């Protein structure tokens, strides 16, 4: 069941415990010498170490065994046995990372229970670590797909602010990926091991949203049969994502303002404040300045939320990302459900490029999912796309009556659009992707080219003023000059 390294200079105890553990199904590596046991840690990579604290009744060499066992990768769990030391010494061992300790003499059942409890804890912890890694991978920066200049700016901003506690306001139309950005901020910050709590503020009525956000005490209203934690309390130590924050009522805006100012909440029906350590990421699909002018949103709350703003471009503002997103969906999310690799024709891809996508990335994903289900032979053709999409593209192509409407590209529908250039990685990423006909060059050289082009574009947009460009880029002028010179000299 587990590999156990056992250390004890009492040979009788060493033999009895070794036999007991083997009867329980464990693989046992017994040592009567501390130095040999430390060497055996690397050789055997045990799951569990059971060590005496004192050898020859004089030297607490067991503490060194504990320290070395916890330094392994992955670290071994440790149970310490003490017969001559004090409880204080055993507690010192737990501070070094030991999970539990036993005092000699101990009963057989005590040892069995201690081993079982320690291994159960280890399994649960490893599972938690694995799940956290999966979450971080799922919501990592590379899961936000795009190479358009506006998306490059978004990626840089996310990387700069992810590991701060500043309040973030994510702005963008519906379907642009606001929650994906919020999750990327959370799972790439020091709060990643605490909860991420998403709340759709427009989906709940005012009285219910208040109770959900701040909690309530027993008897606060009809049906409140017990105390309930609010979502701010549930997110303590982590991040709360307030989607469509502009839909909040005036009363809830006032309460949210107090949370941001004082970092405390009050449950409905209760006056006692509860301190919360929560990072707030808010989102809106319309400019909040418009609601301020209409008098439906508090200006002081807006400034509290808008500490750092991350505007997300609509899909029609970054049409060059449509092939990249299509590849991401067809070769990533939808490929496992398909019986064969999915492909798309050039004509179908051109239609995707021309459509305005009012539902943005979410609408593109849904259209591709429909096409993937309806297509034959794993090849998505124009006819497999949603009818309203085809009609909208044709209407968009209509010119004034005095002009002739341009037809769709004269490319046979059988011609397959290359979802990836030959030799390119199978999954889309946040980094810019070369065109289909571009030669493959070393990644370092490619990234340097992209950064140099981006720096020069920023300087051009600032009318050649490098000081202003550096300010817009969020770097010092010295850094800008250094990067320009370094990349221009690179062979």
XYZ file of C-alpha atoms in Angstrom, residues 2 23 26 41 51 109 140 159 167 176 213 230 251 279 290 296 341 391 394 411 414 427 440 448 486:
25
model
C 2.743 2.460 0.936
C 1.254 -7.561 7.723
C 3.216 -1.930 3.403
C 15.482 8.595 1.983
C 11.501 7.667 13.157
C -3.628 -0.366 17.674
C -4.104 29.779 -16.803
C 0.137 39.329 -15.642
C -9.842 45.678 -6.922
C -15.921 38.328 -24.356
C -23.912 38.308 -0.657
C -22.911 35.189 2.844
C -29.225 49.970 -1.502
C -10.310 40.453 -3.311
C -23.421 55.865 -18.671
C -28.589 54.561 -11.477
C -10.218 15.183 -36.238
C -27.789 35.425 -43.818
C -24.611 38.040 -47.052
C -12.455 29.271 -53.225
C -13.710 21.538 -50.468
C -3.192 24.018 -28.930
C 9.195 28.214 -38.665
C 11.735 39.047 -29.925
C 18.967 44.583 -27.307
